[in-house]
């Protein structure tokens, strides 16, 4: 690979050296200088239409848009010079002529770039005295509402649908002061990736119907997580209020999902707010399940699982740490470990390399295969007469009660008790879901990614790895781990695929498995 030519310049008095061809706007970021902008987005083609990123470059005859101007050797760039500030102040005044003063009721308030830049660089008052123009809200289909009054015509949504989704449904209709974002006749935003236009909109012009008026931006707590909707493992941010998940939004990662997230992943937040959660350990006494203390429940579970062949049925969306501990449990007790996979249609995002809603609707099937779990469609084929069955995270959808009759005892570890187990489970151990614990996942390309806790668990439910470590110890293994980092360290020490990986070094963007060959069935068609 040829050496990249580097260019040195000065931005706001700070020396910067960046690759040749980079825009001034991106170069300024490396110096810690944010140049205000609206139409520019690193995941979209450059349009240069908002004129908000105008900067002064010495020896240039006039102000230049930083998003569309490449760096040059020896350039001296002034972002906050009086000339540049006056130009941006004029742009902001123009944008606010017909923009309604409805920040108190706008969902974008608190994270609106028009608010931020007007506060930082706009006029202190308005010179406009005429009535503002009004247009009704339009339903764009899918989860998207268009509020024309607030639109600043940055065209991010148009470029996303045309160049990234490659479904040119949106356009700029009319001209001049009559221009607005139009929708193609007979089409709407039902594309599985169309919800990204809401995230891309820098103001409150494109809104989510699902999130509409549900919370203010400053009321939300945020934590980085990994989407469990499919094996792509998109990076996401979980936003909660009062311990309730209100939405999932994409988190940028060039190696996984760039800046985007599909509708299946977005709408999956509801699963984390279920009201039928198990929040206490349960042990069968007679014909009924009764609440028990954790020590008693774990001891009862160990007795129900030992002394016979053990079959583990695990969810393919469990963390690496949970799957590792289950592997150890099977090695200690003797038996087999299996998982089931729900599958659906694959939906590619054409303009984003190797990004798709994958047909495997589980987040960690790759790790399950690497750790020796076998995929099965029918649990009855894995069970033999008299086996002990340990179910972890699988909600038994599509499994009839008769399919479990071969098991002599059943222990369920999960978040919600399936109806088929109410009369069959010997012990029930409540665990947290992915947003209530931390750990790691491995996506279909073998990238190991961390997720952090976003909300508190109900009742006395414990993290999955914690419960499985106690259970491993109770059946005679070594489960003395007190942090997920310790479990991951043991995984990396004992499995060549994970060798060399460090829990802290993964950061929030992840690292690839060393010398990883994707097991058969783990990877699907690439975008």
XYZ file of C-alpha atoms in Angstrom, residues 78-506:
429
model
C -9.803 30.935 10.793
C -13.069 29.434 12.033
C -14.063 32.178 14.465
C -12.808 35.273 12.680
C -15.204 38.273 12.627
C -15.845 37.708 8.919
C -16.751 34.011 9.370
C -18.862 34.674 12.452
C -20.824 37.395 10.666
C -21.509 35.084 7.711
C -22.771 32.278 9.932
C -24.897 34.728 11.900
C -26.557 35.715 8.619
C -27.192 32.066 7.690
C -28.806 31.440 11.075
C -31.000 34.535 10.758
C -32.140 33.337 7.333
C -32.960 29.840 8.635
C -35.001 31.272 11.508
C -37.215 33.506 9.356
C -39.996 30.941 9.143
C -38.757 28.444 11.724
C -41.417 28.241 14.466
C -40.511 29.054 18.051
C -41.863 25.736 19.305
C -38.795 24.394 21.080
C -40.876 23.680 24.229
C -42.929 21.081 22.338
C -40.327 19.836 19.845
C -38.882 16.346 20.368
C -35.497 17.561 19.110
C -35.194 20.227 21.818
C -32.073 19.690 23.870
C -30.222 17.935 21.041
C -31.045 20.328 18.193
C -28.144 21.773 16.218
C -30.188 24.841 15.260
C -30.707 25.567 18.956
C -27.032 25.025 19.741
C -25.593 27.195 16.981
C -28.174 29.947 17.435
C -27.262 30.130 21.109
C -23.533 30.112 20.325
C -23.352 32.335 17.254
C -26.814 33.678 16.364
C -28.335 37.105 16.861
C -29.539 38.056 20.315
C -32.903 39.114 18.896
C -34.933 38.836 15.710
C -35.434 41.583 13.153
C -38.299 39.679 11.529
C -41.739 41.091 12.394
C -44.037 39.478 9.814
C -46.124 36.357 10.601
C -44.277 33.078 10.079
C -45.433 30.734 7.354
C -47.264 27.598 8.460
C -47.518 24.162 6.783
C -49.253 21.065 8.157
C -47.375 18.003 9.400
C -47.111 15.221 6.795
C -46.986 11.464 7.401
C -44.031 10.102 5.401
C -44.969 6.501 6.143
C -43.191 3.975 8.337
C -42.207 5.614 11.608
C -41.530 9.054 10.112
C -43.404 12.357 10.393
C -42.319 15.439 8.403
C -42.761 18.852 10.052
C -42.180 21.221 7.143
C -42.204 24.336 9.361
C -38.967 23.232 11.024
C -37.155 21.986 7.911
C -33.923 23.809 7.002
C -33.477 21.919 3.684
C -30.112 20.400 4.583
C -31.082 17.461 2.270
C -29.472 14.826 4.521
C -32.657 12.724 4.306
C -32.776 13.023 0.516
C -29.154 11.946 0.123
C -29.544 9.051 2.551
C -32.501 7.584 0.697
C -30.919 8.153 -2.722
C -27.269 7.224 -2.092
C -27.259 4.938 0.952
C -30.658 3.216 0.904
C -30.665 3.571 -2.894
C -34.416 4.067 -2.878
C -34.858 7.704 -4.015
C -38.216 8.314 -2.382
C -37.480 11.866 -1.180
C -36.659 15.014 -3.136
C -36.492 18.793 -2.836
C -39.735 20.034 -4.354
C -40.358 23.587 -5.627
C -37.707 26.319 -5.591
C -36.546 29.258 -3.517
C -38.563 30.125 -0.436
C -41.265 27.617 -1.448
C -38.910 24.611 -1.377
C -39.719 21.651 0.862
C -38.898 17.948 1.144
C -41.303 16.044 -1.099
C -42.208 12.394 -1.313
C -42.423 10.474 -4.596
C -45.948 9.764 -5.739
C -47.197 6.407 -4.446
C -44.120 5.791 -2.266
C -43.313 6.239 1.411
C -40.648 5.473 3.989
C -41.429 1.822 4.664
C -37.861 0.790 3.783
C -36.407 -1.178 6.753
C -33.621 1.404 6.996
C -35.719 4.565 6.516
C -35.785 5.410 10.219
C -32.205 6.643 9.918
C -33.469 9.874 8.357
C -34.781 10.799 11.831
C -31.290 10.490 13.326
C -29.721 12.348 10.408
C -32.070 15.334 10.644
C -30.212 18.092 12.554
C -33.448 19.796 13.622
C -36.964 18.613 14.539
C -38.266 18.303 10.975
C -38.286 14.494 10.852
C -39.746 12.841 13.932
C -40.386 9.308 15.126
C -44.083 8.532 15.571
C -43.164 5.959 18.193
C -41.107 8.377 20.319
C -43.319 11.423 19.725
C -43.779 13.503 22.919
C -42.548 10.685 25.163
C -39.548 12.396 26.773
C -37.238 15.394 26.670
C -33.633 14.816 25.627
C -32.264 16.022 28.970
C -34.435 13.547 30.903
C -32.820 10.533 29.255
C -29.969 8.425 30.595
C -27.777 6.895 27.897
C -25.525 3.844 27.736
C -23.669 2.169 24.854
C -24.948 -1.274 23.933
C -25.055 -3.810 21.087
C -28.246 -4.517 19.162
C -29.489 -8.096 19.560
C -31.865 -7.980 16.598
C -29.566 -9.970 14.314
C -25.992 -11.226 13.970
C -24.712 -7.922 12.501
C -24.211 -6.643 16.058
C -24.891 -2.985 15.326
C -23.545 -0.536 17.884
C -26.352 1.336 19.595
C -27.212 3.730 22.406
C -29.956 2.732 24.834
C -31.890 5.712 26.165
C -33.899 5.267 29.359
C -36.024 7.354 31.687
C -37.136 6.181 35.139
C -35.637 2.759 34.361
C -37.788 2.337 31.241
C -36.187 1.999 27.807
C -37.674 4.622 25.486
C -35.600 4.170 22.345
C -32.499 2.660 20.736
C -30.389 4.800 18.418
C -27.357 3.864 16.289
C -23.848 4.486 17.607
C -21.170 5.143 15.002
C -18.716 2.328 14.267
C -17.119 2.197 10.810
C -16.252 -1.490 11.250
C -19.811 -2.657 11.929
C -22.763 -0.410 11.137
C -21.218 2.934 10.115
C -23.890 5.392 11.367
C -27.050 3.372 10.819
C -29.502 0.925 12.364
C -32.490 -0.955 10.920
C -36.100 -0.778 12.086
C -36.025 -4.291 13.570
C -33.251 -3.186 15.895
C -34.890 0.132 16.756
C -38.255 -1.349 17.616
C -36.651 -4.147 19.622
C -36.443 -1.853 22.653
C -39.934 -2.971 23.688
C -38.596 -6.408 24.579
C -36.552 -4.834 27.382
C -39.661 -3.342 29.032
C -41.631 -6.541 29.501
C -43.954 -6.596 32.487
C -44.047 -10.373 32.892
C -40.495 -10.507 34.247
C -39.375 -13.038 36.830
C -37.848 -11.087 39.711
C -37.456 -13.771 42.422
C -35.859 -17.266 42.414
C -38.493 -20.004 42.398
C -38.232 -23.597 43.621
C -40.915 -26.240 43.135
C -42.563 -27.346 46.333
C -45.248 -29.917 45.698
C -47.240 -28.821 42.670
C -46.324 -25.159 42.765
C -43.321 -22.889 42.365
C -42.520 -20.953 45.524
C -40.206 -18.004 46.152
C -36.841 -19.022 47.585
C -33.545 -17.436 48.594
C -30.769 -17.420 46.006
C -28.531 -19.907 47.835
C -31.377 -22.386 48.218
C -32.456 -21.978 44.576
C -28.937 -22.437 43.180
C -28.411 -25.508 45.382
C -31.724 -26.988 44.242
C -30.807 -26.298 40.609
C -27.455 -28.047 41.015
C -29.113 -31.125 42.524
C -31.648 -31.199 39.676
C -28.891 -31.100 37.055
C -26.249 -33.478 38.439
C -26.200 -37.258 38.432
C -27.546 -37.526 34.897
C -26.688 -36.377 31.383
C -27.052 -32.612 31.043
C -28.495 -30.866 27.987
C -28.127 -27.078 27.821
C -30.498 -25.149 25.577
C -29.120 -21.609 25.350
C -30.224 -18.452 23.605
C -27.861 -17.376 20.825
C -28.152 -13.820 22.150
C -26.448 -14.572 25.460
C -23.124 -12.838 26.092
C -19.755 -14.449 25.427
C -19.278 -14.731 29.176
C -22.569 -16.574 29.716
C -21.896 -19.000 26.869
C -18.392 -19.684 28.190
C -19.731 -20.513 31.661
C -22.355 -22.814 30.138
C -19.632 -24.576 28.171
C -17.733 -25.097 31.432
C -20.892 -26.402 33.102
C -21.413 -28.994 30.353
C -17.747 -30.030 30.578
C -18.109 -30.486 34.339
C -21.450 -32.295 34.405
C -21.179 -34.086 31.046
C -23.687 -33.717 28.235
C -24.404 -31.486 25.255
C -25.011 -27.816 24.540
C -27.396 -26.655 21.792
C -29.026 -23.447 20.589
C -31.918 -22.540 18.307
C -32.030 -19.733 15.752
C -34.950 -17.705 14.526
C -34.478 -16.676 10.884
C -36.011 -14.002 8.693
C -35.484 -12.183 5.425
C -32.201 -10.374 4.942
C -32.419 -6.627 4.219
C -29.229 -5.095 2.825
C -28.369 -1.397 3.107
C -26.811 -1.028 -0.365
C -24.780 2.119 0.233
C -23.108 0.846 3.409
C -20.542 -1.929 2.793
C -21.288 -5.215 4.571
C -24.260 -3.841 6.495
C -27.581 -5.670 6.525
C -30.374 -6.895 8.705
C -29.113 -10.486 8.746
C -31.285 -13.558 8.370
C -29.963 -14.901 11.694
C -32.093 -13.064 14.257
C -29.670 -13.531 17.149
C -26.672 -11.516 18.246
C -24.138 -14.131 19.321
C -24.514 -17.276 17.240
C -20.877 -16.924 16.139
C -19.607 -17.264 19.708
C -22.021 -20.121 20.389
C -20.523 -22.073 17.499
C -16.961 -21.241 18.532
C -17.654 -22.488 22.056
C -18.968 -25.842 20.874
C -22.718 -25.288 20.899
C -24.648 -27.120 18.186
C -27.547 -25.557 16.305
C -30.775 -27.525 16.451
C -34.308 -27.014 15.188
C -36.020 -29.615 17.367
C -35.041 -29.825 21.021
C -36.429 -33.351 21.187
C -33.568 -34.641 19.023
C -30.995 -33.445 21.586
C -32.831 -34.853 24.614
C -32.600 -38.460 25.691
C -34.848 -40.180 28.170
C -33.943 -39.147 31.714
C -31.716 -36.180 30.767
C -31.540 -33.032 32.868
C -32.421 -29.940 30.851
C -30.971 -26.497 31.579
C -32.688 -23.746 29.571
C -30.945 -20.367 29.559
C -32.525 -17.374 27.836
C -34.538 -19.401 25.291
C -38.243 -18.554 25.563
C -39.275 -21.840 23.929
C -41.279 -20.253 21.112
C -42.463 -23.037 18.833
C -41.648 -25.775 21.343
C -44.612 -27.843 22.535
C -44.841 -29.151 26.078
C -44.584 -32.716 24.765
C -41.135 -31.961 23.334
C -39.819 -31.639 26.893
C -41.297 -34.870 28.283
C -38.034 -36.820 27.990
C -36.337 -34.559 30.528
C -36.336 -35.908 34.077
C -35.783 -32.410 35.498
C -35.816 -28.903 34.067
C -34.068 -25.789 35.344
C -34.965 -22.489 33.702
C -32.672 -19.460 33.788
C -34.285 -16.481 32.082
C -36.149 -13.199 32.224
C -39.742 -14.406 31.692
C -41.122 -17.870 32.437
C -42.650 -19.611 29.372
C -46.123 -21.047 29.947
C -44.907 -24.531 28.972
C -42.602 -24.595 32.008
C -45.004 -23.405 34.706
C -45.886 -26.990 35.585
C -42.552 -28.566 34.623
C -39.649 -26.441 35.876
C -37.998 -27.650 39.082
C -36.142 -24.379 39.622
C -36.444 -20.935 38.041
C -33.556 -18.464 38.312
C -34.236 -14.829 37.282
C -31.555 -13.079 35.240
C -31.069 -9.640 33.731
C -31.483 -8.802 30.063
C -28.645 -7.315 28.009
C -29.504 -3.735 29.008
C -29.324 -4.638 32.710
C -25.831 -6.114 32.679
C -22.498 -5.704 30.941
C -20.405 -8.072 28.882
C -19.339 -8.840 25.324
C -20.832 -10.185 22.087
C -19.217 -11.579 18.937
C -20.847 -10.591 15.651
C -20.955 -12.556 12.411
C -17.585 -11.134 11.288
C -15.893 -12.223 14.495
C -15.751 -8.776 16.080
C -15.935 -8.867 19.865
C -17.834 -5.857 21.227
C -18.643 -4.635 24.718
C -22.005 -3.475 25.986
C -22.656 -1.588 29.226
C -25.520 -1.581 31.714
C -28.287 0.890 30.869
C -30.933 0.215 33.537
C -31.514 -1.519 36.855
C -32.806 -5.087 37.082
C -36.224 -5.895 38.584
C -36.445 -7.430 42.048
C -33.418 -9.549 42.902
C -32.649 -10.694 39.349
C -28.899 -11.112 38.852
C -26.599 -10.743 35.821
C -26.587 -13.856 33.649
C -22.857 -14.513 34.030
C -23.161 -14.145 37.823
C -25.942 -16.724 38.091
C -24.191 -19.168 35.765
C -20.904 -18.787 37.672
C -22.697 -19.715 40.915
C -24.379 -22.640 39.175
C -21.051 -23.836 37.750
C -19.547 -23.821 41.240
C -22.559 -25.667 42.646
C -22.195 -28.519 40.118
C -18.525 -28.959 40.994
C -16.730 -26.598 38.607
C -14.656 -23.486 39.129
C -17.012 -20.531 38.908
C -15.253 -18.142 41.237
C -15.608 -14.994 39.136
C -16.646 -11.639 40.514
C -16.594 -9.414 37.436
C -17.498 -9.993 33.773
C -13.920 -8.936 32.967
C -12.649 -11.938 34.945
C -14.910 -14.306 33.014
C -13.734 -12.817 29.719
C -10.105 -13.173 30.793
C -10.697 -16.867 31.455
C -12.364 -17.203 28.052
C -9.430 -15.503 26.296
C -6.956 -17.706 28.177
C -8.618 -21.021 27.332
C -9.845 -20.453 23.765
C -7.442 -19.793 20.909
C -10.006 -17.789 18.938
C -10.183 -15.195 21.714
C -6.464 -15.277 22.563
C -4.836 -11.898 23.036
C -8.078 -10.003 23.588
C -8.410 -7.866 26.699
C -11.749 -6.773 28.164
C -10.695 -3.166 28.710
C -8.762 -2.917 25.425
C -11.954 -3.765 23.490
